[in-house]
Amino acid sequence: MNGEMVKKKAYAKNEKLSRKQFISTYGSLIGLILLVIVITILRPRFVSPANLRNVFRNASINGLLAIGMTFVVLTGGIDLSVGAIMGCAGMYSAYFAQAVKGYPAIVAVLIGLTVGLVFGVFNGVCIAYLKVPAFVGTLGAMSIADSLKFLLTDAKPIPNLSDTFKYIGGGSLGFLPIPCVIMIFVLIICFTLLYKTRYGRYIYAVGGNRNAAHVSGINTKRIICSVYVLTGILSALAGVIMTARVTSGVTSTGDGYETDAIAAVVIGGTSLAGGKGRLWGTIVGILIMQFLSTGLDMLGVNAYYQMLVKGFVVIGAVMLDGLSSD
């Protein structure tokens, strides 16, 4: 009799775990499908090719931030400076992309990426080697990046960018917008790094148990530093693309984008505690955030209410993350 009760309890426990695992793995994808269905019913033109093309263009820019954030969160860290780095890199690339200055577009792009690299190294060294908490270190970097972009032009926009530079954000390769092509290329590289190399295994190991990873011979400081460098570069790339898309350097570029990036990562199933998550889930998460934003726009929802909705989405995603880890 006791044996049967034990078996029933074990079966119920396994069933509960399998249910939780299924929701954790496919919940975000199911949510995305339901979101698309609801918005399409309310606004059928949502699925028009022109609108979807625009949605994917915008999602690509946000996706670059979220991909980098995934690497950071997998190590148990957080980066609040991605939006500010995005804006700062965009402004400095725009400064050198002005048609009157005559610099090639590649110079402007490299300047922007260098800004991201510098901030990534700064964050990585502060957090990994100087023992500054990630929240505090990246918050400080956010303030520095914001200051630098305002000091460059005294908060004035930078117009008249070269046509070659603007093509990065507004051009297309067949049906696919250039930002989508860039993000797909970045995604392939990052997917390979995370799932096909020793480096990716080390990232999961550091996030799962930093002390155990260190004892096993992994250079945890170097791994932690590297993910912030990667995130800084991808944030800068997003800033360059966004600046080229809006055809001018604007100081508001990147404002609040860190919220969407963190939300996309958590919605996609990556645990804020580190060591658990998947890159494809992050892509689903960023599509959810972008579809939600576009859908609310098409429904005529006030921008301030949209911020309210996104805030609740972030809180809900973190709550689900906490519940799934219990």
Tab-separated table of C-alpha atoms in Angstrom:
chain	number	residue	atom	x	y	z
A	1	MET	CA	0.000	0.000	0.000
A	2	ASN	CA	2.767	2.385	1.000
A	3	GLY	CA	4.658	1.447	-2.143
A	4	GLU	CA	1.713	2.411	-4.344
A	5	MET	CA	1.360	5.766	-2.580
A	6	VAL	CA	5.054	6.489	-3.092
A	7	LYS	CA	4.729	5.636	-6.797
A	8	LYS	CA	1.679	7.909	-7.162
A	9	LYS	CA	3.495	10.787	-5.465
A	10	ALA	CA	6.537	10.261	-7.646
A	11	TYR	CA	4.360	10.178	-10.777
A	12	ALA	CA	2.533	13.351	-9.738
A	13	LYS	CA	5.842	15.075	-9.035
A	14	ASN	CA	7.288	14.057	-12.404
A	15	GLU	CA	4.131	15.191	-14.181
A	16	LYS	CA	4.335	18.557	-12.413
A	17	LEU	CA	7.993	18.936	-13.356
A	18	SER	CA	7.332	18.000	-16.984
A	19	ARG	CA	4.480	20.529	-17.132
A	20	LYS	CA	6.701	23.222	-15.654
A	21	GLN	CA	9.500	22.318	-18.059
A	22	PHE	CA	7.142	22.468	-21.042
A	23	ILE	CA	5.863	25.918	-20.005
A	24	SER	CA	9.405	27.134	-19.368
A	25	THR	CA	10.588	25.898	-22.759
A	26	TYR	CA	7.663	26.719	-25.029
A	27	GLY	CA	5.595	29.231	-23.029
A	28	SER	CA	7.121	32.269	-24.725
A	29	LEU	CA	6.582	30.774	-28.202
A	30	ILE	CA	2.942	29.986	-27.411
A	31	GLY	CA	2.548	33.521	-26.055
A	32	LEU	CA	3.989	34.973	-29.274
A	33	ILE	CA	1.567	32.970	-31.441
A	34	LEU	CA	-1.419	34.016	-29.320
A	35	LEU	CA	-0.305	37.658	-29.403
A	36	VAL	CA	-0.074	37.644	-33.208
A	37	ILE	CA	-3.512	36.012	-33.508
A	38	VAL	CA	-5.168	38.556	-31.189
A	39	ILE	CA	-3.591	41.586	-32.880
A	40	THR	CA	-4.406	40.217	-36.340
A	41	ILE	CA	-8.058	39.764	-35.376
A	42	LEU	CA	-8.222	43.334	-34.064
A	43	ARG	CA	-6.149	44.836	-36.897
A	44	PRO	CA	-5.931	42.550	-39.965
A	45	ARG	CA	-3.387	44.807	-41.686
A	46	PHE	CA	-0.915	43.907	-38.938
A	47	VAL	CA	0.192	40.884	-41.006
A	48	SER	CA	0.598	42.845	-44.233
A	49	PRO	CA	4.060	42.353	-45.818
A	50	ALA	CA	4.921	46.052	-45.527
A	51	ASN	CA	4.058	46.181	-41.829
A	52	LEU	CA	5.848	42.929	-40.995
A	53	ARG	CA	8.911	44.146	-42.860
A	54	ASN	CA	8.957	47.285	-40.748
A	55	VAL	CA	8.381	45.290	-37.552
A	56	PHE	CA	11.290	42.970	-38.293
A	57	ARG	CA	13.537	45.931	-39.121
A	58	ASN	CA	12.855	47.454	-35.708
A	59	ALA	CA	13.067	44.085	-33.963
A	60	SER	CA	16.511	43.558	-35.466
A	61	ILE	CA	17.864	46.638	-33.707
A	62	ASN	CA	16.356	45.607	-30.381
A	63	GLY	CA	17.487	42.048	-31.043
A	64	LEU	CA	21.158	43.041	-31.126
A	65	LEU	CA	20.837	44.472	-27.623
A	66	ALA	CA	18.947	41.420	-26.379
A	67	ILE	CA	21.471	38.962	-27.830
A	68	GLY	CA	24.286	40.700	-25.985
A	69	MET	CA	22.197	40.909	-22.815
A	70	THR	CA	21.608	37.147	-22.991
A	71	PHE	CA	25.341	36.469	-22.691
A	72	VAL	CA	25.579	38.793	-19.681
A	73	VAL	CA	22.533	37.361	-17.892
A	74	LEU	CA	23.730	33.794	-18.482
A	75	THR	CA	26.769	34.625	-16.328
A	76	GLY	CA	24.486	35.946	-13.593
A	77	GLY	CA	25.102	39.608	-14.433
A	78	ILE	CA	23.087	42.538	-15.729
A	79	ASP	CA	23.897	45.483	-17.995
A	80	LEU	CA	21.885	48.662	-17.525
A	81	SER	CA	24.123	50.675	-19.838
A	82	VAL	CA	23.201	49.081	-23.187
A	83	GLY	CA	20.712	51.811	-24.127
A	84	ALA	CA	23.112	54.607	-23.215
A	85	ILE	CA	25.987	52.928	-25.093
A	86	MET	CA	23.670	52.559	-28.070
A	87	GLY	CA	22.878	56.281	-28.021
A	88	CYS	CA	26.471	57.372	-27.434
A	89	ALA	CA	27.851	55.179	-30.230
A	90	GLY	CA	25.110	56.408	-32.546
A	91	MET	CA	25.960	60.054	-31.894
A	92	TYR	CA	29.711	59.615	-32.409
A	93	SER	CA	29.200	57.597	-35.592
A	94	ALA	CA	26.795	60.283	-36.850
A	95	TYR	CA	29.400	62.970	-36.174
A	96	PHE	CA	31.830	61.268	-38.546
A	97	ALA	CA	29.095	60.234	-41.005
A	98	GLN	CA	28.135	63.809	-41.894
A	99	ALA	CA	28.352	64.302	-45.646
A	100	VAL	CA	30.235	67.614	-45.251
A	101	LYS	CA	33.092	65.924	-43.373
A	102	GLY	CA	33.769	63.523	-46.230
A	103	TYR	CA	34.703	60.466	-44.169
A	104	PRO	CA	33.844	57.054	-45.645
A	105	ALA	CA	30.866	55.366	-43.999
A	106	ILE	CA	33.102	52.561	-42.720
A	107	VAL	CA	35.039	55.086	-40.609
A	108	ALA	CA	31.837	56.259	-38.941
A	109	VAL	CA	30.806	52.654	-38.281
A	110	LEU	CA	34.200	51.764	-36.794
A	111	ILE	CA	34.145	54.862	-34.570
A	112	GLY	CA	30.764	53.803	-33.219
A	113	LEU	CA	31.899	50.212	-32.635
A	114	THR	CA	35.024	51.492	-30.894
A	115	VAL	CA	32.859	53.457	-28.479
A	116	GLY	CA	30.993	50.250	-27.664
A	117	LEU	CA	34.251	48.327	-27.280
A	118	VAL	CA	35.649	50.910	-24.831
A	119	PHE	CA	32.519	50.870	-22.694
A	120	GLY	CA	32.405	47.075	-22.821
A	121	VAL	CA	35.991	46.840	-21.577
A	122	PHE	CA	35.237	49.453	-18.903
A	123	ASN	CA	32.222	47.493	-17.645
A	124	GLY	CA	34.042	44.175	-17.821
A	125	VAL	CA	37.125	45.342	-15.927
A	126	CYS	CA	35.074	47.098	-13.249
A	127	ILE	CA	32.818	44.087	-12.669
A	128	ALA	CA	35.200	41.159	-13.177
A	129	TYR	CA	38.488	42.523	-11.838
A	130	LEU	CA	37.600	45.447	-9.561
A	131	LYS	CA	34.669	43.604	-7.939
A	132	VAL	CA	32.141	46.375	-8.629
A	133	PRO	CA	28.573	44.960	-8.542
A	134	ALA	CA	27.162	44.695	-12.068
A	135	PHE	CA	24.146	46.830	-11.207
A	136	VAL	CA	26.305	49.675	-9.858
A	137	GLY	CA	29.034	49.435	-12.493
A	138	THR	CA	26.726	49.488	-15.490
A	139	LEU	CA	24.578	52.190	-13.898
A	140	GLY	CA	27.690	54.352	-13.678
A	141	ALA	CA	28.606	53.520	-17.285
A	142	MET	CA	25.099	54.529	-18.334
A	143	SER	CA	25.568	57.957	-16.757
A	144	ILE	CA	28.992	58.396	-18.388
A	145	ALA	CA	27.708	57.396	-21.831
A	146	ASP	CA	24.747	59.757	-21.537
A	147	SER	CA	27.079	62.615	-20.561
A	148	LEU	CA	29.463	61.988	-23.448
A	149	LYS	CA	26.741	62.002	-26.092
A	150	PHE	CA	25.375	65.325	-24.766
A	151	LEU	CA	28.838	66.886	-24.550
A	152	LEU	CA	29.618	66.014	-28.170
A	153	THR	CA	27.108	68.453	-29.672
A	154	ASP	CA	25.647	70.203	-26.621
A	155	ALA	CA	22.522	67.997	-26.956
A	156	LYS	CA	21.883	69.156	-30.547
A	157	PRO	CA	20.997	66.660	-33.316
A	158	ILE	CA	23.483	65.810	-36.067
A	159	PRO	CA	21.820	66.026	-39.526
A	160	ASN	CA	22.971	65.549	-43.143
A	161	LEU	CA	24.440	62.073	-42.918
A	162	SER	CA	25.948	60.519	-46.029
A	163	ASP	CA	23.731	58.349	-48.215
A	164	THR	CA	26.062	55.373	-47.858
A	165	PHE	CA	25.789	55.522	-44.079
A	166	LYS	CA	21.996	55.897	-44.184
A	167	TYR	CA	21.766	52.775	-46.349
A	168	ILE	CA	22.855	50.697	-43.324
A	169	GLY	CA	19.591	51.469	-41.571
A	170	GLY	CA	17.224	52.058	-44.480
A	171	GLY	CA	18.480	49.820	-47.264
A	172	SER	CA	17.361	46.327	-48.227
A	173	LEU	CA	18.858	43.171	-49.638
A	174	GLY	CA	15.962	41.834	-51.671
A	175	PHE	CA	12.972	41.557	-49.348
A	176	LEU	CA	15.129	41.615	-46.207
A	177	PRO	CA	16.057	44.992	-44.703
A	178	ILE	CA	19.793	45.450	-44.079
A	179	PRO	CA	19.313	45.538	-40.259
A	180	CYS	CA	17.706	42.077	-40.493
A	181	VAL	CA	20.621	40.760	-42.539
A	182	ILE	CA	23.084	42.123	-39.970
A	183	MET	CA	21.161	40.644	-37.052
A	184	ILE	CA	20.909	37.220	-38.709
A	185	PHE	CA	24.661	37.278	-39.306
A	186	VAL	CA	25.305	38.260	-35.664
A	187	LEU	CA	22.840	35.633	-34.439
A	188	ILE	CA	24.638	32.868	-36.365
A	189	ILE	CA	27.979	33.912	-34.882
A	190	CYS	CA	26.624	34.172	-31.334
A	191	PHE	CA	24.714	30.880	-31.660
A	192	THR	CA	27.940	29.184	-32.745
A	193	LEU	CA	29.871	30.744	-29.855
A	194	LEU	CA	27.293	29.755	-27.266
A	195	TYR	CA	26.451	26.216	-28.386
A	196	LYS	CA	29.354	24.972	-30.487
A	197	THR	CA	32.441	26.158	-28.595
A	198	ARG	CA	34.124	25.667	-25.238
A	199	TYR	CA	33.598	29.375	-24.582
A	200	GLY	CA	29.824	28.904	-24.566
A	201	ARG	CA	30.085	26.006	-22.115
A	202	TYR	CA	32.229	28.168	-19.865
A	203	ILE	CA	29.571	30.899	-19.879
A	204	TYR	CA	26.940	28.449	-18.656
A	205	ALA	CA	29.367	27.063	-16.081
A	206	VAL	CA	30.196	30.505	-14.686
A	207	GLY	CA	26.523	31.422	-14.444
A	208	GLY	CA	25.583	28.087	-12.877
A	209	ASN	CA	28.243	28.138	-10.143
A	210	ARG	CA	31.075	30.650	-10.335
A	211	ASN	CA	33.133	29.115	-7.547
A	212	ALA	CA	32.880	25.616	-8.993
A	213	ALA	CA	33.823	26.960	-12.444
A	214	HIS	CA	36.884	28.693	-10.960
A	215	VAL	CA	37.984	25.560	-9.104
A	216	SER	CA	37.639	23.514	-12.303
A	217	GLY	CA	40.185	25.763	-14.008
A	218	ILE	CA	37.967	28.230	-15.880
A	219	ASN	CA	39.224	31.827	-15.910
A	220	THR	CA	35.943	33.230	-14.623
A	221	LYS	CA	37.138	36.841	-14.625
A	222	ARG	CA	38.057	36.682	-18.292
A	223	ILE	CA	34.725	35.078	-19.195
A	224	ILE	CA	32.742	37.704	-17.274
A	225	CYS	CA	34.765	40.540	-18.785
A	226	SER	CA	34.320	39.149	-22.300
A	227	VAL	CA	30.505	39.057	-22.164
A	228	TYR	CA	30.378	42.756	-21.274
A	229	VAL	CA	32.760	43.530	-24.138
A	230	LEU	CA	30.516	41.588	-26.524
A	231	THR	CA	27.428	43.372	-25.217
A	232	GLY	CA	29.107	46.764	-25.590
A	233	ILE	CA	29.985	46.086	-29.232
A	234	LEU	CA	26.505	44.803	-30.086
A	235	SER	CA	24.919	47.801	-28.331
A	236	ALA	CA	27.105	50.119	-30.396
A	237	LEU	CA	26.168	48.262	-33.589
A	238	ALA	CA	22.496	48.740	-32.710
A	239	GLY	CA	23.174	52.441	-32.180
A	240	VAL	CA	24.882	52.795	-35.558
A	241	ILE	CA	21.980	51.055	-37.322
A	242	MET	CA	19.352	53.097	-35.473
A	243	THR	CA	21.142	56.357	-36.280
A	244	ALA	CA	21.352	55.389	-39.947
A	245	ARG	CA	17.668	54.475	-39.854
A	246	VAL	CA	16.473	57.826	-38.447
A	247	THR	CA	19.012	59.581	-40.776
A	248	SER	CA	20.422	61.808	-38.030
A	249	GLY	CA	22.210	61.625	-34.714
A	250	VAL	CA	19.668	62.174	-31.927
A	251	THR	CA	20.519	62.243	-28.220
A	252	SER	CA	17.348	60.342	-27.319
A	253	THR	CA	18.487	57.274	-29.284
A	254	GLY	CA	18.614	54.245	-27.004
A	255	ASP	CA	16.613	55.757	-24.155
A	256	GLY	CA	14.778	52.977	-22.320
A	257	TYR	CA	16.018	50.242	-24.659
A	258	GLU	CA	17.682	48.395	-21.793
A	259	THR	CA	14.208	47.638	-20.401
A	260	ASP	CA	13.092	45.932	-23.607
A	261	ALA	CA	16.370	43.999	-23.818
A	262	ILE	CA	16.112	42.664	-20.263
A	263	ALA	CA	12.426	41.854	-20.728
A	264	ALA	CA	13.109	39.971	-23.965
A	265	VAL	CA	15.837	37.908	-22.322
A	266	VAL	CA	13.688	36.944	-19.321
A	267	ILE	CA	10.546	36.339	-21.394
A	268	GLY	CA	12.649	34.071	-23.597
A	269	GLY	CA	13.415	31.816	-20.646
A	270	THR	CA	16.863	32.967	-19.503
A	271	SER	CA	17.096	32.984	-15.720
A	272	LEU	CA	18.289	36.166	-14.005
A	273	ALA	CA	20.156	33.910	-11.590
A	274	GLY	CA	22.387	32.823	-14.477
A	275	GLY	CA	23.407	29.465	-15.916
A	276	LYS	CA	20.085	28.708	-17.611
A	277	GLY	CA	18.640	30.042	-20.837
A	278	ARG	CA	18.604	29.846	-24.602
A	279	LEU	CA	19.328	32.249	-27.409
A	280	TRP	CA	16.346	31.312	-29.571
A	281	GLY	CA	14.090	32.132	-26.615
A	282	THR	CA	15.546	35.634	-26.536
A	283	ILE	CA	14.591	36.121	-30.188
A	284	VAL	CA	11.045	35.026	-29.376
A	285	GLY	CA	11.086	37.454	-26.454
A	286	ILE	CA	12.163	40.410	-28.565
A	287	LEU	CA	9.486	39.570	-31.157
A	288	ILE	CA	6.896	39.557	-28.378
A	289	MET	CA	8.050	42.992	-27.192
A	290	GLN	CA	8.140	44.384	-30.750
A	291	PHE	CA	4.791	42.901	-31.791
A	292	LEU	CA	3.246	44.187	-28.567
A	293	SER	CA	4.605	47.689	-29.171
A	294	THR	CA	3.528	47.757	-32.826
A	295	GLY	CA	0.131	46.248	-32.025
A	296	LEU	CA	-0.555	48.859	-29.339
A	297	ASP	CA	0.451	51.593	-31.797
A	298	MET	CA	-1.941	50.256	-34.417
A	299	LEU	CA	-4.707	50.061	-31.817
A	300	GLY	CA	-4.127	53.723	-31.010
A	301	VAL	CA	-3.017	53.150	-27.422
A	302	ASN	CA	-1.396	56.192	-25.831
A	303	ALA	CA	2.421	55.971	-25.572
A	304	TYR	CA	2.286	56.453	-21.804
A	305	TYR	CA	-0.078	53.507	-21.434
A	306	GLN	CA	2.303	51.475	-23.583
A	307	MET	CA	5.068	52.176	-21.079
A	308	LEU	CA	2.711	51.027	-18.341
A	309	VAL	CA	1.983	47.771	-20.168
A	310	LYS	CA	5.688	47.124	-20.803
A	311	GLY	CA	6.422	47.721	-17.134
A	312	PHE	CA	3.922	45.074	-16.110
A	313	VAL	CA	5.300	42.718	-18.764
A	314	VAL	CA	8.802	43.065	-17.291
A	315	ILE	CA	7.546	42.464	-13.735
A	316	GLY	CA	5.471	39.505	-14.885
A	317	ALA	CA	8.430	37.976	-16.726
A	318	VAL	CA	10.623	38.242	-13.616
A	319	MET	CA	7.861	36.741	-11.481
A	320	LEU	CA	7.556	33.774	-13.838
A	321	ASP	CA	11.328	33.366	-13.748
A	322	GLY	CA	11.224	33.223	-9.957
A	323	LEU	CA	8.311	30.782	-9.866
A	324	SER	CA	9.879	28.458	-12.423
A	325	SER	CA	13.058	28.236	-10.367
A	326	ASP	CA	11.209	27.133	-7.209
